[in-house]
Every structure is written in C-alpha cells, then in structure tokens.
mmCIF file of C-alpha atoms in Angstrom:
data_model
loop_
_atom_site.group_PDB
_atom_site.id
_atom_site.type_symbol
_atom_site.label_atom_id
_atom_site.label_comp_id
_atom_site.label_asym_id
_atom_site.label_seq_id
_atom_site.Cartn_x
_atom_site.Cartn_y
_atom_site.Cartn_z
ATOM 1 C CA UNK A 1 99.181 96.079 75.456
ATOM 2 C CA UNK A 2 101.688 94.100 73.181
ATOM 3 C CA UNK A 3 98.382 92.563 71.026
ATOM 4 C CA UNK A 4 95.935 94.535 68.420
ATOM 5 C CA UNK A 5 93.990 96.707 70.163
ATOM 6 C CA UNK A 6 90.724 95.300 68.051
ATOM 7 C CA UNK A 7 91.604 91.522 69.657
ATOM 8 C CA UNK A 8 91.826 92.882 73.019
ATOM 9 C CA UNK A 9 88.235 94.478 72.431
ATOM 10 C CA UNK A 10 86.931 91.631 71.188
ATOM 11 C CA UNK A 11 88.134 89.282 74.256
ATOM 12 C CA UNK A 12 87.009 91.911 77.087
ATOM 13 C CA UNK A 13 83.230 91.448 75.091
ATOM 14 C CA UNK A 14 83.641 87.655 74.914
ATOM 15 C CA UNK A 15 84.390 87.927 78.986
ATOM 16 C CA UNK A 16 81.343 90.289 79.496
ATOM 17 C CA UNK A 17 82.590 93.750 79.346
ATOM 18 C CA UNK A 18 80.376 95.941 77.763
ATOM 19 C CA UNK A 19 80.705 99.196 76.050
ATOM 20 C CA UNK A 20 79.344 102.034 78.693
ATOM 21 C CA UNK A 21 80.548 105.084 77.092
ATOM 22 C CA UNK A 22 82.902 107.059 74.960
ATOM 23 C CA UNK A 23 84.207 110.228 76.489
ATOM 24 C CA UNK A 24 86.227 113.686 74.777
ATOM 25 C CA UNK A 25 88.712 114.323 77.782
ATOM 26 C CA UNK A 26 91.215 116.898 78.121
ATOM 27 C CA UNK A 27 93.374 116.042 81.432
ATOM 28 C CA UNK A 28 95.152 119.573 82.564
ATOM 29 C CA UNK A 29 98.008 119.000 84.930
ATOM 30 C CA UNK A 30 99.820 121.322 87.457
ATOM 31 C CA UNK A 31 103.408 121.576 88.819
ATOM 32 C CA UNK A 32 105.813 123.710 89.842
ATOM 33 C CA UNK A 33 108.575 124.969 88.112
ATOM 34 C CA UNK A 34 110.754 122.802 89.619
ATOM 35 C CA UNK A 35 108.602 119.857 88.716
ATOM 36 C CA UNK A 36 107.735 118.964 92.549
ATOM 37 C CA UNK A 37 104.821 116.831 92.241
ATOM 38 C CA UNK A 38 106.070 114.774 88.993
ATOM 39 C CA UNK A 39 109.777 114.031 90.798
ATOM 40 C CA UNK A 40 107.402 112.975 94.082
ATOM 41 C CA UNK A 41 105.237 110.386 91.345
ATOM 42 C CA UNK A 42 102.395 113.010 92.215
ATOM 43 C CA UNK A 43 99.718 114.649 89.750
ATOM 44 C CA UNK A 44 97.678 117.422 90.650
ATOM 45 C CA UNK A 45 94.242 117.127 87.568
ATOM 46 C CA UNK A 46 91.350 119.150 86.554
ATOM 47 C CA UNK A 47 89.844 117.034 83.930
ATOM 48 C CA UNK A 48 87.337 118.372 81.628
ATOM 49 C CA UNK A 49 84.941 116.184 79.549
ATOM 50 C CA UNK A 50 83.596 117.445 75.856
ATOM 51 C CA UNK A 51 84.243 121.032 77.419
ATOM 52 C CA UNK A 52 82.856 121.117 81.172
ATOM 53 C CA UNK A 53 84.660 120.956 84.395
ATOM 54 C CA UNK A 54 84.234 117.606 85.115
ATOM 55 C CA UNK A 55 87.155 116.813 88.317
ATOM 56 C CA UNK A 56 89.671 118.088 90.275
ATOM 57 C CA UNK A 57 92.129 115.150 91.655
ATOM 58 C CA UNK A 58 95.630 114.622 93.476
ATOM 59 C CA UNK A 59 97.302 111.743 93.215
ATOM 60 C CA UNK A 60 100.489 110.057 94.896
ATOM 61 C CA UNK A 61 102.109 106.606 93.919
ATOM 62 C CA UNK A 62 103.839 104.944 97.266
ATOM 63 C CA UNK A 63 106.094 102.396 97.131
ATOM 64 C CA UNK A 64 105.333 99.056 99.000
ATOM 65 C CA UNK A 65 108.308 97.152 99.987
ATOM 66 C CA UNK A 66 106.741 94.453 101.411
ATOM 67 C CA UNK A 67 104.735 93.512 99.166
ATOM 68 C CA UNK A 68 106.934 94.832 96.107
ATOM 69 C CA UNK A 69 103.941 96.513 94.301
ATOM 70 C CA UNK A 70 102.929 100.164 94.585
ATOM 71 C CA UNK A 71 100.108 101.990 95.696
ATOM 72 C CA UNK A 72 98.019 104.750 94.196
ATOM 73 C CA UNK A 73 96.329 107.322 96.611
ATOM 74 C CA UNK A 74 93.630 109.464 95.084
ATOM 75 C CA UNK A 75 91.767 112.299 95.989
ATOM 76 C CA UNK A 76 88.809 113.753 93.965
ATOM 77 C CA UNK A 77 86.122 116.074 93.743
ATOM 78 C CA UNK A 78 83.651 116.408 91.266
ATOM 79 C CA UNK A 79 81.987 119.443 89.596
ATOM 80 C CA UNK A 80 79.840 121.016 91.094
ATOM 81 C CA UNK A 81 81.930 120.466 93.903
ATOM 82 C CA UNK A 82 79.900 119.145 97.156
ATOM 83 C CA UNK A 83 82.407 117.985 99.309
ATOM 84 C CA UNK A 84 84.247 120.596 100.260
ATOM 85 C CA UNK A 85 86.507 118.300 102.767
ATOM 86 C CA UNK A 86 87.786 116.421 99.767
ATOM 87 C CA UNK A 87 88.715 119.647 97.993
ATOM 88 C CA UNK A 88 90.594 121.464 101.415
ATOM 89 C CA UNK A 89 92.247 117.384 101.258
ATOM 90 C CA UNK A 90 93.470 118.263 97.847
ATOM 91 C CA UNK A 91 95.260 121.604 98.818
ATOM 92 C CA UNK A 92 96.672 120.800 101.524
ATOM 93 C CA UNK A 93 98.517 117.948 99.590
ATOM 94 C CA UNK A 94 99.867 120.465 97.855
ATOM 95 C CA UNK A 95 100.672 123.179 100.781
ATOM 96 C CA UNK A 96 98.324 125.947 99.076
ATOM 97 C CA UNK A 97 95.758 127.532 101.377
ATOM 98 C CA UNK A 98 92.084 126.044 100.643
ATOM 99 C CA UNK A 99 89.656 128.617 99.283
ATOM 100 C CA UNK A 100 85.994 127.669 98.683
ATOM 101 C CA UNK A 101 85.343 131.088 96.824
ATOM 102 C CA UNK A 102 87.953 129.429 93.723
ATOM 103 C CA UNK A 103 85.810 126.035 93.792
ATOM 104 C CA UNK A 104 83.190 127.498 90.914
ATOM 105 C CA UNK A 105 84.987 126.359 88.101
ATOM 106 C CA UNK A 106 88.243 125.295 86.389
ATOM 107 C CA UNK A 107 89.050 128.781 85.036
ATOM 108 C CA UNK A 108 88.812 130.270 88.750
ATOM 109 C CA UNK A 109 90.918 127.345 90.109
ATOM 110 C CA UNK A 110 93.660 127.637 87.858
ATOM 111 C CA UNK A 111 93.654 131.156 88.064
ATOM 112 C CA UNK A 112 94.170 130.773 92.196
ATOM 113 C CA UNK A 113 96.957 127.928 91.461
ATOM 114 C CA UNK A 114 98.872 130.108 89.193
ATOM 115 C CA UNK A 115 98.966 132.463 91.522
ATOM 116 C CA UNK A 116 100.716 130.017 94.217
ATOM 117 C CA UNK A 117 103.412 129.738 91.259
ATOM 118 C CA UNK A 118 102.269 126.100 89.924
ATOM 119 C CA UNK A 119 101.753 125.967 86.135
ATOM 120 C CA UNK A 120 98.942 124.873 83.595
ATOM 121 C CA UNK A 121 100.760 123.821 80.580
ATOM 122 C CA UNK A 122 100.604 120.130 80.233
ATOM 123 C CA UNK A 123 97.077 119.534 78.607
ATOM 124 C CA UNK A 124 96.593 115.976 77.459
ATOM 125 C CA UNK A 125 93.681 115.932 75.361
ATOM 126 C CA UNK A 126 92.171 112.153 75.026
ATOM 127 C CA UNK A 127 89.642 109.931 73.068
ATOM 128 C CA UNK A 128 88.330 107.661 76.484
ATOM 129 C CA UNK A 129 86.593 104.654 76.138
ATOM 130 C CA UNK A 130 84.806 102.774 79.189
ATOM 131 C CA UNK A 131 84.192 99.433 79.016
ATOM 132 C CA UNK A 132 82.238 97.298 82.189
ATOM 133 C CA UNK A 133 81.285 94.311 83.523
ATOM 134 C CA UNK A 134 79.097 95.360 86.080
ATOM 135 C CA UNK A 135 81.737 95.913 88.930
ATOM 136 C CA UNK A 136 84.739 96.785 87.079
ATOM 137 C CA UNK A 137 85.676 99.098 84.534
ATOM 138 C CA UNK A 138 88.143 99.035 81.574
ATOM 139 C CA UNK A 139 88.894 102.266 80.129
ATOM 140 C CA UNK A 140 90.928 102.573 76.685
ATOM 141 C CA UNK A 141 92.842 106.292 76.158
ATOM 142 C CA UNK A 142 93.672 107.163 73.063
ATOM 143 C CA UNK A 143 96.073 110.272 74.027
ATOM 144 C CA UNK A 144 97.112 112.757 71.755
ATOM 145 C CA UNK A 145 100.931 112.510 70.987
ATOM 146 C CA UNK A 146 100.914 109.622 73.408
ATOM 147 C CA UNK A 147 99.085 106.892 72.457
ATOM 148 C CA UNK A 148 96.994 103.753 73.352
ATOM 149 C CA UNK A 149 96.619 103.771 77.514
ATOM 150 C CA UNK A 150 94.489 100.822 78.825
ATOM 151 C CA UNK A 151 93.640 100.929 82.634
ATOM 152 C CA UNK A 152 91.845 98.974 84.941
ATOM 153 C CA UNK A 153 89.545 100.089 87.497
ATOM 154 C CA UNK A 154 88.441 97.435 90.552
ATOM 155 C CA UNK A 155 86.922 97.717 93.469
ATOM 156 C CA UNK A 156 86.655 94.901 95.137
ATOM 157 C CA UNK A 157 88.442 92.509 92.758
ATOM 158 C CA UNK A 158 92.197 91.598 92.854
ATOM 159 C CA UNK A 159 93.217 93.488 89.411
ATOM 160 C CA UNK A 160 95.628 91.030 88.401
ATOM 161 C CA UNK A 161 93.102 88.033 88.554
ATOM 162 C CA UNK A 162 91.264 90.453 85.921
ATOM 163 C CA UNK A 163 93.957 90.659 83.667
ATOM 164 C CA UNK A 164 95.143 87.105 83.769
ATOM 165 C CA UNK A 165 92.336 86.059 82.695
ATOM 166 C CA UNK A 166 92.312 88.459 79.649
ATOM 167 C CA UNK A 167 95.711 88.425 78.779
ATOM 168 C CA UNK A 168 98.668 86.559 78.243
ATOM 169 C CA UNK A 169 101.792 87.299 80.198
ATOM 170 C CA UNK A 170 103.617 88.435 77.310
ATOM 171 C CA UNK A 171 101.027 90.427 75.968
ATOM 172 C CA UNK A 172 100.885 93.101 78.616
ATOM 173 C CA UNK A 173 103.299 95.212 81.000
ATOM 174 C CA UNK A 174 102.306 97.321 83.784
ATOM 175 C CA UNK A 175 103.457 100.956 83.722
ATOM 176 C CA UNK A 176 103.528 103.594 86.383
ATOM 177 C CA UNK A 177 103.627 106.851 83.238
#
C-alpha cells in the first residue's frame, strides 16, 4: 500500500468489509540448505495461531506467459488433520515419504522434516487482521521485522476488479515476497 494504512481501513468499511477477526500468527517455514523451495518461488508452512497448530501448506508460484500474470498453487491441511490425501499431496511436493504417524502435531512434523535435512529457522511471527465482505476476505499482516502485508483473498471474484475499486493505481503494487 503507498496510502495510510488507517485510510485504507476506513475505505474497505465504507465498501462493506467488515472486521471478522484479529489473529496472533507465527508462520514457520522449511527449506533446505540449499534453499530449494525459495529459488523454485515455493514455501513449505506450518502456521500456528495464539499457540496451536493451526496448518500445514505448500505453495508454488507458476509463471503464466500467456496471460503475463502468475499463478499461486496451494495445498493445505488443517489441524487436526482429516484429509490425509491433502497431507501425502504436500510431501510428495516436496519428495519426502508421507507418514500419517508424524501428522499429530507441529512438533512431530518438524521433527520428521528435520530429519529429511530441511530446516525450521525462518519463524515469522505476525499481528493478522481479517477483514470481509461476505465472499471475500482482506487480511492486513503486521510482520515482525517486515512490516505492513495486505492480501486479498477471492473466490469467485476477479481480484483486480476488487482492488480497483478500492484503490488508486498509484497507491498500490503487487508483490510476489
């Protein structure tokens, strides 16, 4: 955002987004030493809210030529997990063998990915606020030693209609980090 982050509030309210929630987050992230998934625009996740196990998620930015945008797969579980397909879809993205027994918790699932030589230590802890309109979502991250990350969440609206009519087209920039 390149305008107060009060104003933007403010406007999303005026154009019916309400205030769902407020969230503690701490994102934890895995790679490998070599920094596989993050030179591949990939993120392996276990996200914890105000303490719990809340998610475990991969995710994988593509390139789209054609239509000179880009396109974010995501695959996630939530705790406790249920869907055991979505999990085993997880590892195999990132060539580990699946294993339900490590699905209990984060601690056991970190444990299992250290193990298969991928590392723990980039934990960005967050203030997350959700805003909604009924079918989509705004969330606002305030991230520790990071900063002010606004995202938008659709899912059956064109995203950029959204934030046309929020914004101006200097005010914002879309970011891939």
């Amino acid at each position: 955002l390149k305008i107060n982050l009060d104003e933007f509030v403010k406007r999303i309210q005026k154009k019916g987004f309400k205030l769902l929630r407020t969230l503690n987050q701490t994102d934890i992230y895995f790679d490998t030493n070599n920094w596989f998934l993050y030179e591949n625009i990939a993120a392996l996740r276990l996200r914890q809210i105000d303490g719990k196990d809340s998610s475990l998620s991969f995710k994988k930015v593509f390139y789209l030529p054609k239509v000179k945008d880009y396109y974010i797969e995501e695959v996630e579980v939530k705790f406790p997990i249920k869907n055991f397909n979505y999990a085993k879809e997880i590892f195999e993205k990132v060539n580990i063998p699946f294993n339900k027994k490590i699905l209990k918790n984060g601690k056991e699932i970190t444990k299992y990915l250290l193990e298969y030589k991928y590392f723990d230590e980039q934990k960005m802890p967050k203030l997350r606020t959700v805003y909604s309109n009924g079918e989509d979502e705004i969330t606002i991250d305030d991230v520790k030693n990071v900063g002010i990350i606004v995202e938008l969440e659709c899912l059956n609206n064109n995203p950029l209609h959204i934030v046309k009519r929020l914004l101006k087209d200097g005010e914002w920039s879309r970011s891939l980090e």
